[in-house]
PDB file of C-alpha atoms in Angstrom:
ATOM      1  CA  ASP S   1       9.081  12.353  24.575  1.00 94.00           C
ATOM      2  CA  ILE S   2       9.059  15.432  27.206  1.00 96.00           C
ATOM      3  CA  GLN S   3       5.873  16.403  28.021  1.00 97.00           C
ATOM      4  CA  MET S   4       5.335  20.400  28.096  1.00 98.00           C
ATOM      5  CA  THR S   5       1.692  20.489  29.784  1.00 97.00           C
ATOM      6  CA  GLN S   6       0.225  23.953  29.976  1.00 98.00           C
ATOM      7  CA  SER S   7      -2.022  26.136  31.669  1.00 97.00           C
ATOM      8  CA  PRO S   8      -5.163  27.665  31.752  1.00 97.00           C
ATOM      9  CA  SER S   9      -5.913  26.247  27.851  1.00 97.00           C
ATOM     10  CA  SER S  10      -7.696  30.156  28.181  1.00 97.00           C
ATOM     11  CA  LEU S  11      -8.570  33.346  29.964  1.00 97.00           C
ATOM     12  CA  SER S  12      -9.969  35.854  29.658  1.00 97.00           C
ATOM     13  CA  ALA S  13      -8.259  39.384  30.237  1.00 96.00           C
ATOM     14  CA  SER S  14      -8.766  42.914  29.693  1.00 96.00           C
ATOM     15  CA  ILE S  15      -6.708  45.960  28.035  1.00 96.00           C
ATOM     16  CA  GLY S  16      -4.146  46.694  30.199  1.00 96.00           C
ATOM     17  CA  ASP S  17      -3.864  43.472  32.408  1.00 97.00           C
ATOM     18  CA  ARG S  18      -0.996  41.091  33.703  1.00 97.00           C
ATOM     19  CA  VAL S  19      -1.696  38.059  32.380  1.00 97.00           C
ATOM     20  CA  THR S  20       0.917  34.639  33.147  1.00 98.00           C
ATOM     21  CA  ILE S  21       0.951  31.607  30.991  1.00 98.00           C
ATOM     22  CA  THR S  22       2.634  28.329  32.524  1.00 98.00           C
ATOM     23  CA  CYS S  23       4.210  25.707  30.856  1.00 98.00           C
ATOM     24  CA  ARG S  24       5.335  22.801  33.246  1.00 98.00           C
ATOM     25  CA  ALA S  25       8.325  20.260  31.780  1.00 97.00           C
ATOM     26  CA  SER S  26       7.809  16.582  32.591  1.00 97.00           C
ATOM     27  CA  GLN S  27      10.971  16.358  33.596  1.00 96.00           C
ATOM     28  CA  GLY S  28      13.941  19.452  33.018  1.00 96.00           C
ATOM     29  CA  ILE S  29      15.045  20.608  30.275  1.00 95.00           C
ATOM     30  CA  SER S  30      17.512  23.202  31.532  1.00 95.00           C
ATOM     31  CA  ASN S  31      15.653  26.668  30.227  1.00 96.00           C
ATOM     32  CA  SER S  32      15.442  25.219  26.260  1.00 96.00           C
ATOM     33  CA  LEU S  33      12.112  26.719  25.885  1.00 97.00           C
ATOM     34  CA  ALA S  34      10.795  28.965  23.437  1.00 98.00           C
ATOM     35  CA  TRP S  35       7.550  31.019  23.288  1.00 98.00           C
ATOM     36  CA  TYR S  36       5.029  31.551  20.231  1.00 98.00           C
ATOM     37  CA  GLN S  37       2.261  33.693  19.478  1.00 98.00           C
ATOM     38  CA  GLN S  38      -0.157  33.104  17.019  1.00 97.00           C
ATOM     39  CA  LYS S  39      -3.533  34.981  15.601  1.00 96.00           C
ATOM     40  CA  PRO S  40      -5.975  33.727  13.879  1.00 93.00           C
ATOM     41  CA  GLY S  41      -5.262  32.761  10.241  1.00 92.00           C
ATOM     42  CA  LYS S  42      -1.597  33.319  11.069  1.00 95.00           C
ATOM     43  CA  ALA S  43       1.619  31.450  11.766  1.00 94.00           C
ATOM     44  CA  PRO S  44       2.933  31.758  15.220  1.00 97.00           C
ATOM     45  CA  LYS S  45       5.227  33.955  15.364  1.00 98.00           C
ATOM     46  CA  LEU S  46       8.457  33.682  18.132  1.00 98.00           C
ATOM     47  CA  LEU S  47       8.198  35.328  20.818  1.00 98.00           C
ATOM     48  CA  LEU S  48      11.175  34.322  23.470  1.00 98.00           C
ATOM     49  CA  SER S  49      14.289  31.101  23.088  1.00 97.00           C
ATOM     50  CA  ALA S  50      16.317  30.167  26.381  1.00 96.00           C
ATOM     51  CA  ALA S  51      13.153  31.009  28.828  1.00 97.00           C
ATOM     52  CA  SER S  52      13.755  34.421  29.052  1.00 97.00           C
ATOM     53  CA  ARG S  53      15.353  35.760  25.682  1.00 97.00           C
ATOM     54  CA  LEU S  54      13.051  38.416  23.769  1.00 98.00           C
ATOM     55  CA  GLU S  55      13.799  38.271  19.924  1.00 97.00           C
ATOM     56  CA  SER S  56      14.240  41.349  17.981  1.00 96.00           C
ATOM     57  CA  GLY S  57      11.384  43.907  18.232  1.00 96.00           C
ATOM     58  CA  VAL S  58       8.993  41.800  20.645  1.00 97.00           C
ATOM     59  CA  PRO S  59       7.883  44.339  22.695  1.00 97.00           C
ATOM     60  CA  SER S  60       9.037  44.331  26.652  1.00 97.00           C
ATOM     61  CA  ARG S  61       6.131  43.687  28.195  1.00 97.00           C
ATOM     62  CA  PHE S  62       6.595  40.107  26.954  1.00 98.00           C
ATOM     63  CA  SER S  63       8.973  38.847  29.858  1.00 98.00           C
ATOM     64  CA  GLY S  64      10.057  34.882  30.765  1.00 98.00           C
ATOM     65  CA  ARG S  65      11.082  33.756  33.754  1.00 97.00           C
ATOM     66  CA  THR S  66      11.395  29.431  35.304  1.00 97.00           C
ATOM     67  CA  SER S  67      11.057  27.831  38.348  1.00 94.00           C
ATOM     68  CA  GLY S  68      12.348  24.519  38.129  1.00 92.00           C
ATOM     69  CA  THR S  69      10.615  23.214  35.594  1.00 94.00           C
ATOM     70  CA  ASP S  70       7.583  25.393  35.714  1.00 96.00           C
ATOM     71  CA  TYR S  71       8.587  27.981  32.412  1.00 98.00           C
ATOM     72  CA  THR S  72       5.537  30.890  32.516  1.00 98.00           C
ATOM     73  CA  LEU S  73       5.089  34.049  29.790  1.00 98.00           C
ATOM     74  CA  THR S  74       3.765  37.190  31.618  1.00 98.00           C
ATOM     75  CA  ILE S  75       2.325  40.226  29.276  1.00 97.00           C
ATOM     76  CA  SER S  76       2.589  42.702  31.890  1.00 97.00           C
ATOM     77  CA  SER S  77       0.551  45.215  30.674  1.00 96.00           C
ATOM     78  CA  LEU S  78      -1.910  43.422  27.847  1.00 97.00           C
ATOM     79  CA  GLN S  79      -2.533  45.546  24.574  1.00 96.00           C
ATOM     80  CA  PRO S  80      -5.795  44.785  22.384  1.00 94.00           C
ATOM     81  CA  GLU S  81      -2.635  43.202  19.634  1.00 95.00           C
ATOM     82  CA  ASP S  82      -2.016  40.280  22.220  1.00 96.00           C
ATOM     83  CA  PHE S  83      -4.730  38.264  22.088  1.00 93.00           C
ATOM     84  CA  ALA S  84      -3.407  35.314  20.356  1.00 97.00           C
ATOM     85  CA  THR S  85      -2.923  31.529  21.114  1.00 98.00           C
ATOM     86  CA  TYR S  86       0.961  31.159  23.043  1.00 98.00           C
ATOM     87  CA  TYR S  87       2.615  27.937  22.656  1.00 98.00           C
ATOM     88  CA  CYS S  88       5.655  26.504  24.498  1.00 98.00           C
ATOM     89  CA  GLN S  89       7.999  24.126  23.108  1.00 98.00           C
ATOM     90  CA  GLN S  90      10.928  22.512  24.483  1.00 97.00           C
ATOM     91  CA  TYR S  91      13.845  22.004  22.380  1.00 96.00           C
ATOM     92  CA  TYR S  92      16.170  20.193  25.164  1.00 95.00           C
ATOM     93  CA  SER S  93      15.705  17.030  23.515  1.00 93.00           C
ATOM     94  CA  THR S  94      13.877  15.443  20.242  1.00 91.00           C
ATOM     95  CA  PRO S  95      11.363  15.379  19.235  1.00 94.00           C
ATOM     96  CA  GLN S  96      10.837  19.247  20.015  1.00 95.00           C
ATOM     97  CA  THR S  97       7.330  19.359  21.459  1.00 97.00           C
ATOM     98  CA  PHE S  98       4.855  21.568  22.087  1.00 98.00           C
ATOM     99  CA  GLY S  99       1.863  22.355  24.237  1.00 98.00           C
ATOM    100  CA  GLN S 100      -1.551  22.983  24.204  1.00 97.00           C
ATOM    101  CA  GLY S 101      -1.885  26.272  24.041  1.00 98.00           C
ATOM    102  CA  THR S 102      -3.707  28.780  25.791  1.00 98.00           C
ATOM    103  CA  LYS S 103      -6.231  31.105  24.811  1.00 98.00           C
ATOM    104  CA  VAL S 104      -5.568  34.535  25.223  1.00 97.00           C
ATOM    105  CA  GLU S 105      -9.348  37.150  24.584  1.00 95.00           C
ATOM    106  CA  ILE S 106     -11.182  39.350  25.352  1.00 87.00           C
ATOM    107  CA  LYS S 107     -13.254  40.061  29.110  1.00 87.00           C
TER     108      LYS S 107
ATOM    109  CA  GLU D   1      12.754  39.963   5.367  1.00 95.00           C
ATOM    110  CA  VAL D   2      12.544  36.215   5.080  1.00 96.00           C
ATOM    111  CA  GLN D   3      10.020  35.148   3.635  1.00 97.00           C
ATOM    112  CA  LEU D   4       8.752  31.697   3.376  1.00 98.00           C
ATOM    113  CA  VAL D   5       5.562  30.470   0.952  1.00 98.00           C
ATOM    114  CA  GLU D   6       4.474  26.568   0.769  1.00 98.00           C
ATOM    115  CA  SER D   7       2.693  25.172  -1.465  1.00 98.00           C
ATOM    116  CA  GLY D   8       1.528  21.522  -3.133  1.00 98.00           C
ATOM    117  CA  GLY D   9      -1.469  21.166  -0.349  1.00 98.00           C
ATOM    118  CA  GLY D  10      -4.793  19.761  -1.567  1.00 98.00           C
ATOM    119  CA  VAL D  11      -7.137  16.932  -1.215  1.00 98.00           C
ATOM    120  CA  VAL D  12      -6.513  14.029  -1.425  1.00 98.00           C
ATOM    121  CA  ARG D  13      -7.693  10.287  -0.227  1.00 98.00           C
ATOM    122  CA  PRO D  14      -6.801   7.333   2.123  1.00 98.00           C
ATOM    123  CA  GLY D  15      -2.935   6.075   0.876  1.00 98.00           C
ATOM    124  CA  GLY D  16      -2.497   8.800  -1.086  1.00 98.00           C
ATOM    125  CA  SER D  17       0.628  10.946  -2.134  1.00 98.00           C
ATOM    126  CA  LEU D  18       1.313  14.248  -2.045  1.00 98.00           C
ATOM    127  CA  ARG D  19       4.562  16.479  -2.084  1.00 98.00           C
ATOM    128  CA  LEU D  20       5.070  19.423  -0.527  1.00 98.00           C
ATOM    129  CA  SER D  21       6.914  22.667  -1.565  1.00 98.00           C
ATOM    130  CA  CYS D  22       8.526  25.589   0.600  1.00 98.00           C
ATOM    131  CA  ALA D  23      10.258  28.545  -1.519  1.00 98.00           C
ATOM    132  CA  ALA D  24      12.666  30.847   0.906  1.00 98.00           C
ATOM    133  CA  SER D  25      13.823  34.392   0.064  1.00 98.00           C
ATOM    134  CA  GLY D  26      15.524  36.825   2.170  1.00 97.00           C
ATOM    135  CA  PHE D  27      18.365  34.822   3.832  1.00 97.00           C
ATOM    136  CA  THR D  28      20.984  32.120   2.641  1.00 97.00           C
ATOM    137  CA  PHE D  29      19.314  29.085   2.395  1.00 97.00           C
ATOM    138  CA  ASP D  30      22.533  26.996   2.919  1.00 94.00           C
ATOM    139  CA  ASP D  31      23.435  28.631   6.503  1.00 96.00           C
ATOM    140  CA  TYR D  32      19.832  26.919   8.154  1.00 97.00           C
ATOM    141  CA  GLY D  33      18.331  23.923   9.011  1.00 97.00           C
ATOM    142  CA  MET D  34      14.807  23.781   8.070  1.00 98.00           C
ATOM    143  CA  SER D  35      11.362  22.059   9.258  1.00 98.00           C
ATOM    144  CA  TRP D  36       8.451  20.793   9.070  1.00 98.00           C
ATOM    145  CA  VAL D  37       5.360  21.766  11.522  1.00 98.00           C
ATOM    146  CA  ARG D  38       1.443  20.894  11.439  1.00 98.00           C
ATOM    147  CA  GLN D  39      -0.951  22.078  12.775  1.00 98.00           C
ATOM    148  CA  ALA D  40      -4.904  20.219  12.689  1.00 97.00           C
ATOM    149  CA  PRO D  41      -7.781  22.010  12.336  1.00 96.00           C
ATOM    150  CA  GLY D  42      -8.315  23.640  15.876  1.00 93.00           C
ATOM    151  CA  LYS D  43      -5.852  21.511  16.793  1.00 96.00           C
ATOM    152  CA  GLY D  44      -1.770  22.620  18.871  1.00 96.00           C
ATOM    153  CA  LEU D  45       1.223  22.648  16.446  1.00 97.00           C
ATOM    154  CA  GLU D  46       3.114  19.020  15.852  1.00 98.00           C
ATOM    155  CA  TRP D  47       6.236  18.887  15.162  1.00 97.00           C
ATOM    156  CA  VAL D  48       6.777  16.729  12.168  1.00 98.00           C
ATOM    157  CA  SER D  49      10.516  16.770   9.952  1.00 97.00           C
ATOM    158  CA  ALA D  50      13.384  18.569   9.966  1.00 97.00           C
ATOM    159  CA  ILE D  51      16.724  18.490   7.615  1.00 97.00           C
ATOM    160  CA  ASN D  52      19.442  20.201   7.709  1.00 95.00           C
ATOM    161  CA  TRP D  53      21.617  22.500   5.779  1.00 95.00           C
ATOM    162  CA  ASN D  54      23.614  19.953   3.983  1.00 95.00           C
ATOM    163  CA  GLY D  55      20.903  17.369   3.728  1.00 94.00           C
ATOM    164  CA  ALA D  56      23.195  14.817   5.637  1.00 95.00           C
ATOM    165  CA  TYR D  57      20.971  14.745   8.484  1.00 95.00           C
ATOM    166  CA  THR D  58      17.069  14.551   8.636  1.00 96.00           C
ATOM    167  CA  HIS D  59      14.181  13.729  11.955  1.00 95.00           C
ATOM    168  CA  TYR D  60      11.098  12.430  12.082  1.00 96.00           C
ATOM    169  CA  ALA D  61       8.393  11.928  13.945  1.00 97.00           C
ATOM    170  CA  ASP D  62       7.616   8.558  15.509  1.00 97.00           C
ATOM    171  CA  SER D  63       4.284   9.804  13.705  1.00 97.00           C
ATOM    172  CA  VAL D  64       5.680  10.140  10.111  1.00 98.00           C
ATOM    173  CA  ARG D  65       8.247   7.971  10.057  1.00 98.00           C
ATOM    174  CA  GLY D  66       8.839   5.893   7.306  1.00 98.00           C
ATOM    175  CA  ARG D  67       5.672   7.735   5.540  1.00 98.00           C
ATOM    176  CA  PHE D  68       7.028  11.474   5.178  1.00 98.00           C
ATOM    177  CA  THR D  69      10.896  12.557   3.150  1.00 98.00           C
ATOM    178  CA  ILE D  70      12.162  15.955   4.146  1.00 98.00           C
ATOM    179  CA  SER D  71      14.192  16.974   1.787  1.00 98.00           C
ATOM    180  CA  ARG D  72      16.196  20.206  -0.018  1.00 98.00           C
ATOM    181  CA  ASP D  73      17.648  22.095  -2.892  1.00 98.00           C
ATOM    182  CA  ASN D  74      19.970  24.632  -1.828  1.00 98.00           C
ATOM    183  CA  ALA D  75      20.367  25.488  -5.570  1.00 98.00           C
ATOM    184  CA  LYS D  76      16.108  26.398  -5.617  1.00 98.00           C
ATOM    185  CA  ASN D  77      16.205  27.223  -2.626  1.00 98.00           C
ATOM    186  CA  SER D  78      13.763  25.091  -1.663  1.00 98.00           C
ATOM    187  CA  LEU D  79      12.427  22.807   0.941  1.00 98.00           C
ATOM    188  CA  TYR D  80       9.808  19.568  -0.055  1.00 98.00           C
ATOM    189  CA  LEU D  81       7.800  17.048   2.020  1.00 98.00           C
ATOM    190  CA  GLN D  82       7.655  14.319   0.452  1.00 98.00           C
ATOM    191  CA  MET D  83       4.033  12.257   2.271  1.00 98.00           C
ATOM    192  CA  HIS D  84       3.445   8.457   1.318  1.00 98.00           C
ATOM    193  CA  SER D  85       0.475   5.952   2.654  1.00 98.00           C
ATOM    194  CA  LEU D  86      -1.440   9.263   3.792  1.00 98.00           C
ATOM    195  CA  ARG D  87      -4.323   8.870   6.877  1.00 98.00           C
ATOM    196  CA  ALA D  88      -7.266  11.046   8.219  1.00 98.00           C
ATOM    197  CA  GLU D  89      -4.592  11.627  10.890  1.00 97.00           C
ATOM    198  CA  ASP D  90      -1.864  13.618   8.560  1.00 98.00           C
ATOM    199  CA  THR D  91      -5.027  16.099   7.804  1.00 98.00           C
ATOM    200  CA  ALA D  92      -3.878  19.416   8.682  1.00 98.00           C
ATOM    201  CA  LEU D  93      -1.955  22.939   7.827  1.00 98.00           C
ATOM    202  CA  TYR D  94       1.548  22.080   6.880  1.00 98.00           C
ATOM    203  CA  TYR D  95       4.255  25.166   7.552  1.00 98.00           C
ATOM    204  CA  CYS D  96       7.513  25.435   7.042  1.00 98.00           C
ATOM    205  CA  ALA D  97       9.936  26.646   9.307  1.00 98.00           C
ATOM    206  CA  ARG D  98      13.497  28.094   9.187  1.00 98.00           C
ATOM    207  CA  VAL D  99      15.720  26.084  12.189  1.00 96.00           C
ATOM    208  CA  LEU D 100      17.965  28.664  13.766  1.00 87.00           C
ATOM    209  CA  VAL D 101      20.334  26.362  15.087  1.00 87.00           C
ATOM    210  CA  PHE D 102      19.988  22.914  13.931  1.00 86.00           C
ATOM    211  CA  SER D 103      21.610  19.848  16.227  1.00 86.00           C
ATOM    212  CA  THR D 104      21.793  16.254  15.916  1.00 83.00           C
ATOM    213  CA  SER D 105      22.231  15.589  20.088  1.00 84.00           C
ATOM    214  CA  GLN D 106      19.040  17.980  21.154  1.00 86.00           C
ATOM    215  CA  GLY D 107      16.268  19.723  19.605  1.00 90.00           C
ATOM    216  CA  TYR D 108      15.763  22.813  17.757  1.00 93.00           C
ATOM    217  CA  TYR D 109      13.476  26.222  17.651  1.00 96.00           C
ATOM    218  CA  PHE D 110      11.893  28.572  14.886  1.00 97.00           C
ATOM    219  CA  ASP D 111      12.355  31.086  14.245  1.00 97.00           C
ATOM    220  CA  TYR D 112      10.348  31.752  10.610  1.00 97.00           C
ATOM    221  CA  TRP D 113       7.523  30.721   9.409  1.00 98.00           C
ATOM    222  CA  GLY D 114       5.798  30.423   6.197  1.00 98.00           C
ATOM    223  CA  GLN D 115       1.773  30.157   6.103  1.00 97.00           C
ATOM    224  CA  GLY D 116       1.134  27.126   5.839  1.00 98.00           C
ATOM    225  CA  THR D 117      -0.265  25.050   2.994  1.00 98.00           C
ATOM    226  CA  LEU D 118      -3.327  22.954   3.933  1.00 98.00           C
ATOM    227  CA  VAL D 119      -3.662  19.107   3.149  1.00 98.00           C
ATOM    228  CA  THR D 120      -6.437  17.552   3.650  1.00 98.00           C
ATOM    229  CA  VAL D 121      -7.204  13.660   3.471  1.00 98.00           C
ATOM    230  CA  SER D 122     -10.560  12.406   2.987  1.00 97.00           C
ATOM    231  CA  SER D 123     -12.406   9.350   1.317  1.00 94.00           C
TER     232      SER D 123
END
C-alpha cells in the first residue's frame, strides 16, 4: 500500500496568514492526489483533485502544488471558516490511502 | 443537490453483525460507483469498500475483506454495507461517499459524502 505522510499534524495560525500543508507519498503517484477539508462534526469536503484542480465552489485562496513525491496544499490568506482538519488522499492505486490529517487551529 | 443519508449504525457486541444503508438523492445513482469510508473516534479517514455502478465490481480494504459485503440496489437508490464478525477496532463513524470515477485498475476519490452513521462494537 502507498503510505501518505502528512505534516505538520497540527498548526496554529492567525487570520490572514499563509498556511502550507505537505503530504509525501511513499512512491510516485503521478498527481493522483485529492485534498479534503473536515470541520468538527461534519463530513469531509473535497477541495482539490489531480493535485492542483480546484473543485467547483472552492475559494481561490486554496491551491495545490507538486514537487516530486511531495504535494502541498496552500491557503494563501487564512479565513475564519478555514479552521478545520485537512486530509490528503492518493488515488494512484487501490487501496486508496489518506494522510493522517493536519488540524489548523486559531493562534 | 446531492444528498447521501446513512442509517443503521448502533451498538453491537464483538462478533455481532450490522447492516448499514445509504439513501442517495439528487443525482443519477446508477451513473456512479459508491464507497464506504470510516473514521474511528478522534482518528483519521480509512477507506473500507467500494462498488461500481452495477455491482459487478467490488473492492475491500484488507482489514474488512471476508467480513464485510458491499452491495447496492439501483432501483431504490441505495447502498449497503453488511458487516459480520465485528471487532472493537471496527468502531467508527461510517461515511457513504460517491466515487467520481470508479476504476478497476487504479484508485479513486470521493466528491460527495454523507454525514455518517456511528457503529460502536463493545461488550
